[in-house]
């Protein structure tokens, strides 16, 4: 077989690009680092044990099978039923989590969602998804899961879904997917409200930096023995390569901004509440608001409201990694999870900040204004008029 020098060089280049893409995808995924792999490995372990003991569990999470009879693909959502003192839910919340952790919403976000459900008497439908570059496809898949879950709940659980208030609640990447789904399908038309927590729209190269921040946070919590210098070098290399070969998410940040401006109508905007944390360098909510203000027909009265809260990007994730409070998990699984994480009975996250988020979400669902606005542009000498609208201070005037 004769191969010309030019062809060989092309093949060699393509092979190098593929290898670089492989490295990038490993680094851009927070699960790739041993420190964060420990967390997601523990989540996977707990999930496996949870599935084995699902019928024995006293908690209210269950899987809702949505697969067609002829389908070989596993299609399901996690359903959190309302507290037992409610015959039927007062409302339904459709939830999407962030990258990686959103694959295990019934574990990673269980504390937040259970507390919201307890306070409101709501049911929660959480769609799991695996992280990927094609966010259009992820939005399509999760949106279809939500659509079919409504039919399932109505037919099998006899819940009057069409008559119940419905809300979308999403964190980080999940917030981006929610907007794409609304823009493409009109999913938001039947929603009472759209809650976006720490909306994230960074490109892939910046997401590498996000992954590093995530891993650093985990290192502080788990005291991982990971070679920090080696990982930092790998992160820097991956960030440079993503920019060099033009690899990015679909849609990329610029396209997503245009999508928001063109497709997130004032009607949808007026239903939207942004939840932003004071120490969150990964939040793109301010840019999202600017795009909303640029959309046709937008006005001060239809702009999304914004709740400012103490906390970080990972505040919605509160994990009792000791699993002492999870029913249906064997002692052996608890011990194994403790060994994987590196400590026996402790928590990941800030419970005080989590409770503040839960209260603010519940307050929003019940129609109350934001407790306070976000701490954006702290150096501004004069607070712009729209910022006062964000915190709800102008609600009375507008009405």
Short mmCIF file of C-alpha atoms in Angstrom, two decimals:
data_model
loop_
_atom_site.label_atom_id
_atom_site.label_comp_id
_atom_site.label_asym_id
_atom_site.label_seq_id
_atom_site.Cartn_x
_atom_site.Cartn_y
_atom_site.Cartn_z
CA UNK A 1 0.00 0.00 0.00
CA UNK A 2 1.55 3.27 -1.15
CA UNK A 3 0.68 6.44 0.73
CA UNK A 4 1.91 9.82 -0.46
CA UNK A 5 3.82 12.10 1.88
CA UNK A 6 0.99 14.62 1.78
CA UNK A 7 -1.60 12.01 2.69
CA UNK A 8 0.59 10.73 5.51
CA UNK A 9 0.93 14.22 6.94
CA UNK A 10 -2.85 14.69 6.82
CA UNK A 11 -3.43 11.37 8.59
CA UNK A 12 -0.79 12.25 11.15
CA UNK A 13 -2.47 15.63 11.74
CA UNK A 14 -5.93 14.05 12.08
CA UNK A 15 -4.58 11.54 14.56
CA UNK A 16 -3.00 14.31 16.63
CA UNK A 17 -6.26 16.28 16.61
CA UNK A 18 -8.20 13.20 17.76
CA UNK A 19 -5.74 12.64 20.58
CA UNK A 20 -6.00 16.28 21.62
CA UNK A 21 -9.80 16.10 21.54
CA UNK A 22 -9.65 13.03 23.74
CA UNK A 23 -7.48 14.84 26.28
CA UNK A 24 -9.76 17.89 26.16
CA UNK A 25 -12.92 15.89 26.74
CA UNK A 26 -11.32 14.16 29.71
CA UNK A 27 -10.18 17.42 31.25
CA UNK A 28 -13.31 19.45 30.41
CA UNK A 29 -15.39 16.82 32.15
CA UNK A 30 -15.19 17.39 35.93
CA UNK A 31 -15.30 13.61 36.39
CA UNK A 32 -11.93 13.10 34.71
CA UNK A 33 -9.73 14.17 37.59
CA UNK A 34 -9.18 11.54 40.31
CA UNK A 35 -10.38 13.99 42.97
CA UNK A 36 -13.74 14.63 41.35
CA UNK A 37 -13.89 11.04 40.08
CA UNK A 38 -14.00 10.04 43.72
CA UNK A 39 -17.14 12.11 44.20
CA UNK A 40 -18.93 10.83 41.12
CA UNK A 41 -17.74 7.30 41.80
CA UNK A 42 -19.35 7.54 45.21
CA UNK A 43 -22.52 8.92 43.60
CA UNK A 44 -22.53 6.03 41.15
CA UNK A 45 -22.02 3.58 44.02
CA UNK A 46 -24.87 5.09 45.98
CA UNK A 47 -27.03 5.08 42.87
CA UNK A 48 -26.31 1.40 42.25
CA UNK A 49 -27.17 0.51 45.82
CA UNK A 50 -30.23 2.76 45.71
CA UNK A 51 -31.49 0.90 42.63
CA UNK A 52 -31.02 -2.47 44.33
CA UNK A 53 -33.01 -1.34 47.36
CA UNK A 54 -35.48 0.94 45.61
CA UNK A 55 -38.54 -1.02 46.71
CA UNK A 56 -37.29 -1.05 50.30
CA UNK A 57 -36.48 2.64 50.50
CA UNK A 58 -38.56 4.89 52.67
CA UNK A 59 -37.53 8.01 50.76
CA UNK A 60 -39.82 9.30 48.05
CA UNK A 61 -37.53 9.06 45.02
CA UNK A 62 -38.37 6.48 42.39
CA UNK A 63 -37.61 5.86 38.73
CA UNK A 64 -40.35 6.43 36.19
CA UNK A 65 -39.78 4.17 33.19
CA UNK A 66 -40.58 5.94 29.92
CA UNK A 67 -39.20 3.43 27.42
CA UNK A 68 -41.42 2.23 24.61
CA UNK A 69 -42.22 -1.45 24.46
CA UNK A 70 -39.96 -2.05 21.46
CA UNK A 71 -37.16 0.26 22.57
CA UNK A 72 -33.87 -1.19 23.77
CA UNK A 73 -32.78 2.18 25.12
CA UNK A 74 -33.21 2.97 28.80
CA UNK A 75 -35.36 6.06 29.07
CA UNK A 76 -36.49 7.23 32.47
CA UNK A 77 -36.75 10.14 34.85
CA UNK A 78 -36.44 10.31 38.61
CA UNK A 79 -39.70 11.18 40.33
CA UNK A 80 -39.90 12.69 43.79
CA UNK A 81 -43.41 12.29 45.10
CA UNK A 82 -44.88 14.96 47.38
CA UNK A 83 -44.88 14.40 51.15
CA UNK A 84 -47.21 11.65 52.33
CA UNK A 85 -49.64 14.13 53.86
CA UNK A 86 -50.52 15.29 50.32
CA UNK A 87 -52.93 13.12 48.35
CA UNK A 88 -51.64 14.68 45.16
CA UNK A 89 -48.98 17.30 44.46
CA UNK A 90 -49.78 20.99 44.66
CA UNK A 91 -47.48 21.59 41.69
CA UNK A 92 -44.90 19.85 39.51
CA UNK A 93 -41.28 20.97 39.17
CA UNK A 94 -39.23 19.82 36.17
CA UNK A 95 -35.56 19.80 37.15
CA UNK A 96 -32.29 19.64 35.22
CA UNK A 97 -28.95 19.58 37.02
CA UNK A 98 -25.49 20.70 35.98
CA UNK A 99 -22.78 18.87 34.07
CA UNK A 100 -21.75 15.50 35.52
CA UNK A 101 -23.79 15.83 38.72
CA UNK A 102 -26.98 16.10 36.69
CA UNK A 103 -26.54 12.43 35.84
CA UNK A 104 -27.47 11.65 39.45
CA UNK A 105 -30.06 14.34 40.32
CA UNK A 106 -31.80 12.10 42.86
CA UNK A 107 -28.58 12.00 44.87
CA UNK A 108 -26.56 15.14 44.09
CA UNK A 109 -29.58 17.46 44.32
CA UNK A 110 -31.73 15.36 46.62
CA UNK A 111 -31.34 17.61 49.66
CA UNK A 112 -32.34 20.76 47.76
CA UNK A 113 -35.23 19.20 45.86
CA UNK A 114 -36.60 17.28 48.85
CA UNK A 115 -36.64 20.41 51.00
CA UNK A 116 -38.40 22.36 48.25
CA UNK A 117 -40.92 19.55 47.84
CA UNK A 118 -41.54 19.37 51.58
CA UNK A 119 -42.16 23.09 51.79
CA UNK A 120 -44.46 23.33 48.76
CA UNK A 121 -46.06 19.89 48.62
CA UNK A 122 -44.68 19.63 45.10
CA UNK A 123 -43.67 16.67 42.97
CA UNK A 124 -40.32 16.85 41.22
CA UNK A 125 -39.48 15.24 37.88
CA UNK A 126 -35.70 15.18 37.37
CA UNK A 127 -34.28 14.14 34.01
CA UNK A 128 -30.75 12.64 34.15
CA UNK A 129 -28.33 13.27 31.31
CA UNK A 130 -24.72 12.51 30.44
CA UNK A 131 -22.52 15.50 29.63
CA UNK A 132 -21.63 16.07 25.96
CA UNK A 133 -20.64 18.76 23.49
CA UNK A 134 -23.97 18.85 21.63
CA UNK A 135 -26.23 20.83 23.94
CA UNK A 136 -28.95 21.02 21.29
CA UNK A 137 -29.24 17.23 21.40
CA UNK A 138 -29.16 17.14 25.21
CA UNK A 139 -31.95 19.73 25.34
CA UNK A 140 -34.00 17.73 22.86
CA UNK A 141 -33.57 14.48 24.77
CA UNK A 142 -34.33 15.89 28.21
CA UNK A 143 -37.27 17.91 26.87
CA UNK A 144 -38.77 14.75 25.39
CA UNK A 145 -38.35 12.99 28.74
CA UNK A 146 -40.29 15.76 30.45
CA UNK A 147 -43.07 15.62 27.85
CA UNK A 148 -43.49 11.88 28.21
CA UNK A 149 -43.25 12.01 31.99
CA UNK A 150 -46.29 14.31 32.09
CA UNK A 151 -48.30 11.76 30.12
CA UNK A 152 -47.09 8.96 32.38
CA UNK A 153 -47.99 10.81 35.59
CA UNK A 154 -51.43 11.62 34.26
CA UNK A 155 -52.23 8.11 33.02
CA UNK A 156 -50.66 5.97 35.75
CA UNK A 157 -50.68 8.20 38.82
CA UNK A 158 -53.94 9.94 37.97
CA UNK A 159 -52.41 13.34 38.57
CA UNK A 160 -54.30 16.15 36.80
CA UNK A 161 -51.09 17.47 35.24
CA UNK A 162 -52.81 19.97 32.95
CA UNK A 163 -54.51 21.58 35.95
CA UNK A 164 -51.45 21.69 38.19
CA UNK A 165 -49.04 24.64 38.21
CA UNK A 166 -45.81 23.56 36.51
CA UNK A 167 -42.36 25.05 36.97
CA UNK A 168 -38.96 24.52 35.39
CA UNK A 169 -36.00 24.66 37.76
CA UNK A 170 -32.47 24.13 36.50
CA UNK A 171 -28.87 24.55 37.60
CA UNK A 172 -25.82 25.61 35.56
CA UNK A 173 -25.74 23.66 32.27
CA UNK A 174 -29.28 22.52 33.00
CA UNK A 175 -30.37 26.16 32.83
CA UNK A 176 -28.87 26.48 29.35
CA UNK A 177 -30.60 23.29 28.21
CA UNK A 178 -33.89 24.57 29.60
CA UNK A 179 -33.68 27.77 27.57
CA UNK A 180 -32.83 25.81 24.40
CA UNK A 181 -35.82 23.53 24.99
CA UNK A 182 -38.13 26.48 25.52
CA UNK A 183 -36.81 28.23 22.41
CA UNK A 184 -37.18 25.13 20.23
CA UNK A 185 -40.45 23.65 21.46
CA UNK A 186 -42.45 26.27 23.32
CA UNK A 187 -42.13 24.12 26.44
CA UNK A 188 -42.34 27.29 28.54
CA UNK A 189 -45.81 28.25 27.35
CA UNK A 190 -47.51 25.99 29.89
CA UNK A 191 -45.10 26.79 32.71
CA UNK A 192 -46.07 29.00 35.60
CA UNK A 193 -42.44 29.92 36.17
CA UNK A 194 -38.90 29.30 34.95
CA UNK A 195 -36.19 29.24 37.62
CA UNK A 196 -32.57 29.36 36.45
CA UNK A 197 -29.93 28.81 39.11
CA UNK A 198 -26.36 29.86 38.20
CA UNK A 199 -27.06 29.93 34.46
CA UNK A 200 -23.88 28.93 32.64
CA UNK A 201 -23.01 29.62 29.01
CA UNK A 202 -19.23 29.42 28.91
CA UNK A 203 -17.43 27.94 25.90
CA UNK A 204 -15.39 24.76 26.11
CA UNK A 205 -12.05 26.46 26.74
CA UNK A 206 -13.48 28.35 29.71
CA UNK A 207 -15.20 25.19 30.86
CA UNK A 208 -11.75 23.68 31.30
CA UNK A 209 -11.12 26.43 33.82
CA UNK A 210 -14.50 25.65 35.38
CA UNK A 211 -13.49 22.03 35.76
CA UNK A 212 -10.27 23.11 37.47
CA UNK A 213 -12.25 25.27 39.90
CA UNK A 214 -14.57 22.35 40.57
CA UNK A 215 -11.66 20.00 41.19
CA UNK A 216 -9.91 22.50 43.46
CA UNK A 217 -13.10 22.74 45.51
CA UNK A 218 -13.25 18.98 45.82
CA UNK A 219 -9.58 18.77 46.81
CA UNK A 220 -10.26 21.12 49.72
CA UNK A 221 -13.14 18.94 50.83
CA UNK A 222 -11.68 15.49 50.29
CA UNK A 223 -7.97 16.11 50.92
CA UNK A 224 -7.21 14.22 47.71
CA UNK A 225 -3.66 13.07 47.09
CA UNK A 226 -3.92 13.97 43.40
CA UNK A 227 -0.75 15.47 41.87
CA UNK A 228 -1.94 19.08 41.71
CA UNK A 229 0.99 20.32 39.63
CA UNK A 230 0.48 17.69 36.96
CA UNK A 231 -3.25 18.38 36.76
CA UNK A 232 -2.74 22.15 36.54
CA UNK A 233 -0.36 21.64 33.61
CA UNK A 234 -2.89 19.37 31.91
CA UNK A 235 -5.68 21.92 32.38
CA UNK A 236 -3.54 24.69 30.88
CA UNK A 237 -2.63 22.49 27.91
CA UNK A 238 -6.25 21.55 27.26
CA UNK A 239 -7.38 25.16 27.44
CA UNK A 240 -4.80 26.20 24.84
CA UNK A 241 -5.63 23.31 22.53
CA UNK A 242 -9.39 23.95 22.56
CA UNK A 243 -8.74 27.47 21.35
CA UNK A 244 -6.26 26.23 18.73
CA UNK A 245 -8.49 23.65 17.02
CA UNK A 246 -11.79 25.50 17.44
CA UNK A 247 -13.57 22.75 19.40
CA UNK A 248 -16.58 24.07 21.30
CA UNK A 249 -20.04 23.33 22.59
CA UNK A 250 -23.04 23.54 20.31
CA UNK A 251 -24.42 26.12 20.58
CA UNK A 252 -21.34 28.12 21.49
CA UNK A 253 -21.72 31.19 23.74
CA UNK A 254 -22.25 33.65 20.87
CA UNK A 255 -24.92 31.54 19.17
CA UNK A 256 -26.62 30.95 22.52
CA UNK A 257 -26.73 34.70 23.18
CA UNK A 258 -28.43 35.24 19.82
CA UNK A 259 -30.86 32.43 20.54
CA UNK A 260 -31.86 34.10 23.81
CA UNK A 261 -32.30 37.48 22.11
CA UNK A 262 -34.40 36.05 19.29
CA UNK A 263 -36.37 33.26 20.95
CA UNK A 264 -36.79 34.02 24.65
CA UNK A 265 -39.80 36.27 24.24
CA UNK A 266 -40.92 38.86 26.81
CA UNK A 267 -43.70 36.43 27.78
CA UNK A 268 -41.12 33.82 28.79
CA UNK A 269 -38.86 36.44 30.34
CA UNK A 270 -41.60 37.68 32.63
CA UNK A 271 -41.96 34.13 34.02
CA UNK A 272 -38.25 33.82 34.71
CA UNK A 273 -36.36 34.19 37.97
CA UNK A 274 -32.57 34.07 37.98
CA UNK A 275 -30.89 32.85 41.17
CA UNK A 276 -27.31 34.13 41.48
CA UNK A 277 -24.71 33.51 44.18
CA UNK A 278 -22.37 36.17 45.53
CA UNK A 279 -19.22 34.08 45.04
CA UNK A 280 -19.98 32.43 41.72
CA UNK A 281 -17.41 33.12 39.01
CA UNK A 282 -19.11 30.63 36.69
CA UNK A 283 -22.46 32.42 36.45
CA UNK A 284 -23.52 34.02 33.14
CA UNK A 285 -26.83 35.43 34.35
CA UNK A 286 -25.85 39.07 33.90
CA UNK A 287 -25.10 38.45 30.23
CA UNK A 288 -28.36 36.53 29.91
CA UNK A 289 -30.24 39.54 31.24
CA UNK A 290 -28.52 41.82 28.74
CA UNK A 291 -29.61 39.53 25.90
CA UNK A 292 -33.16 39.54 27.22
CA UNK A 293 -33.19 43.32 27.25
CA UNK A 294 -32.10 43.32 23.59
CA UNK A 295 -34.97 41.11 22.45
CA UNK A 296 -37.87 42.53 20.49
CA UNK A 297 -40.67 43.86 22.69
CA UNK A 298 -38.63 43.64 25.89
CA UNK A 299 -39.29 46.21 28.59
CA UNK A 300 -38.55 46.84 32.21
CA UNK A 301 -41.82 45.24 33.27
CA UNK A 302 -41.12 41.98 31.43
CA UNK A 303 -37.45 41.56 32.40
CA UNK A 304 -36.52 38.46 34.40
CA UNK A 305 -36.28 39.09 38.12
CA UNK A 306 -33.08 38.17 39.93
CA UNK A 307 -32.45 36.86 43.42
CA UNK A 308 -29.02 37.47 44.92
CA UNK A 309 -27.90 34.87 47.46
CA UNK A 310 -24.86 33.99 49.54
CA UNK A 311 -23.03 30.97 48.19
CA UNK A 312 -21.06 29.58 45.28
CA UNK A 313 -21.76 27.78 42.01
CA UNK A 314 -22.04 24.48 43.87
CA UNK A 315 -24.43 25.68 46.59
CA UNK A 316 -27.36 23.64 45.13
CA UNK A 317 -25.30 20.47 45.60
CA UNK A 318 -25.34 19.33 49.20
CA UNK A 319 -24.26 15.76 49.77
CA UNK A 320 -24.38 13.76 52.94
CA UNK A 321 -21.62 11.52 51.72
CA UNK A 322 -21.69 9.49 54.91
CA UNK A 323 -25.14 8.32 53.66
CA UNK A 324 -26.38 7.89 57.24
CA UNK A 325 -29.59 9.68 56.34
CA UNK A 326 -30.32 7.64 53.19
CA UNK A 327 -32.72 4.79 53.80
CA UNK A 328 -32.29 1.51 51.97
CA UNK A 329 -28.50 1.72 51.68
CA UNK A 330 -26.59 -1.18 53.24
CA UNK A 331 -23.89 -0.72 55.87
CA UNK A 332 -21.38 -2.22 53.43
CA UNK A 333 -22.24 0.39 50.80
CA UNK A 334 -21.96 3.17 53.38
CA UNK A 335 -18.51 1.95 54.41
CA UNK A 336 -17.36 1.66 50.79
CA UNK A 337 -18.61 5.15 49.98
CA UNK A 338 -16.74 6.51 52.97
CA UNK A 339 -13.53 4.86 51.82
CA UNK A 340 -13.93 6.22 48.28
CA UNK A 341 -14.55 9.76 49.46
CA UNK A 342 -11.75 9.75 52.01
CA UNK A 343 -13.75 10.44 55.15
CA UNK A 344 -16.53 8.62 56.93
CA UNK A 345 -19.48 10.82 57.78
CA UNK A 346 -19.35 14.37 56.48
CA UNK A 347 -21.06 16.66 54.05
CA UNK A 348 -20.10 18.30 50.80
CA UNK A 349 -21.52 21.80 50.57
CA UNK A 350 -22.84 24.53 52.81
CA UNK A 351 -26.17 23.65 54.39
CA UNK A 352 -26.86 27.20 55.53
CA UNK A 353 -26.47 28.55 51.99
CA UNK A 354 -28.52 25.67 50.64
CA UNK A 355 -31.37 26.50 53.00
CA UNK A 356 -31.23 30.12 51.85
CA UNK A 357 -31.62 28.96 48.24
CA UNK A 358 -34.51 26.65 49.16
CA UNK A 359 -36.33 29.47 50.94
CA UNK A 360 -35.81 31.82 47.99
CA UNK A 361 -37.05 29.27 45.44
CA UNK A 362 -40.14 28.53 47.52
CA UNK A 363 -40.75 32.24 47.98
CA UNK A 364 -40.57 32.72 44.20
CA UNK A 365 -43.00 29.85 43.54
CA UNK A 366 -45.49 31.41 45.95
CA UNK A 367 -45.32 34.71 44.06
CA UNK A 368 -43.05 36.79 46.28
CA UNK A 369 -40.41 39.24 45.09
CA UNK A 370 -36.70 38.58 45.40
CA UNK A 371 -35.31 39.10 48.90
CA UNK A 372 -32.47 41.14 47.41
CA UNK A 373 -30.74 41.70 44.09
CA UNK A 374 -27.43 40.27 42.87
CA UNK A 375 -24.06 41.73 43.81
CA UNK A 376 -23.08 42.58 40.26
CA UNK A 377 -20.76 45.51 39.58
CA UNK A 378 -20.17 46.30 43.22
CA UNK A 379 -17.96 49.23 42.19
CA UNK A 380 -20.81 51.07 40.43
CA UNK A 381 -21.41 54.49 41.89
CA UNK A 382 -25.09 54.54 40.94
CA UNK A 383 -27.44 51.60 40.83
CA UNK A 384 -29.12 51.46 37.43
CA UNK A 385 -32.89 51.42 37.28
CA UNK A 386 -33.04 47.85 35.95
CA UNK A 387 -31.02 46.60 38.93
CA UNK A 388 -33.74 47.82 41.26
CA UNK A 389 -36.27 45.94 39.16
CA UNK A 390 -34.14 42.80 39.57
CA UNK A 391 -34.57 42.76 43.32
CA UNK A 392 -38.29 43.35 43.07
CA UNK A 393 -38.17 46.88 44.47
CA UNK A 394 -40.19 48.22 41.57
CA UNK A 395 -42.85 45.54 41.51
CA UNK A 396 -45.44 47.74 43.19
CA UNK A 397 -44.76 50.62 40.79
CA UNK A 398 -45.00 48.38 37.75
CA UNK A 399 -48.27 46.86 38.84
#
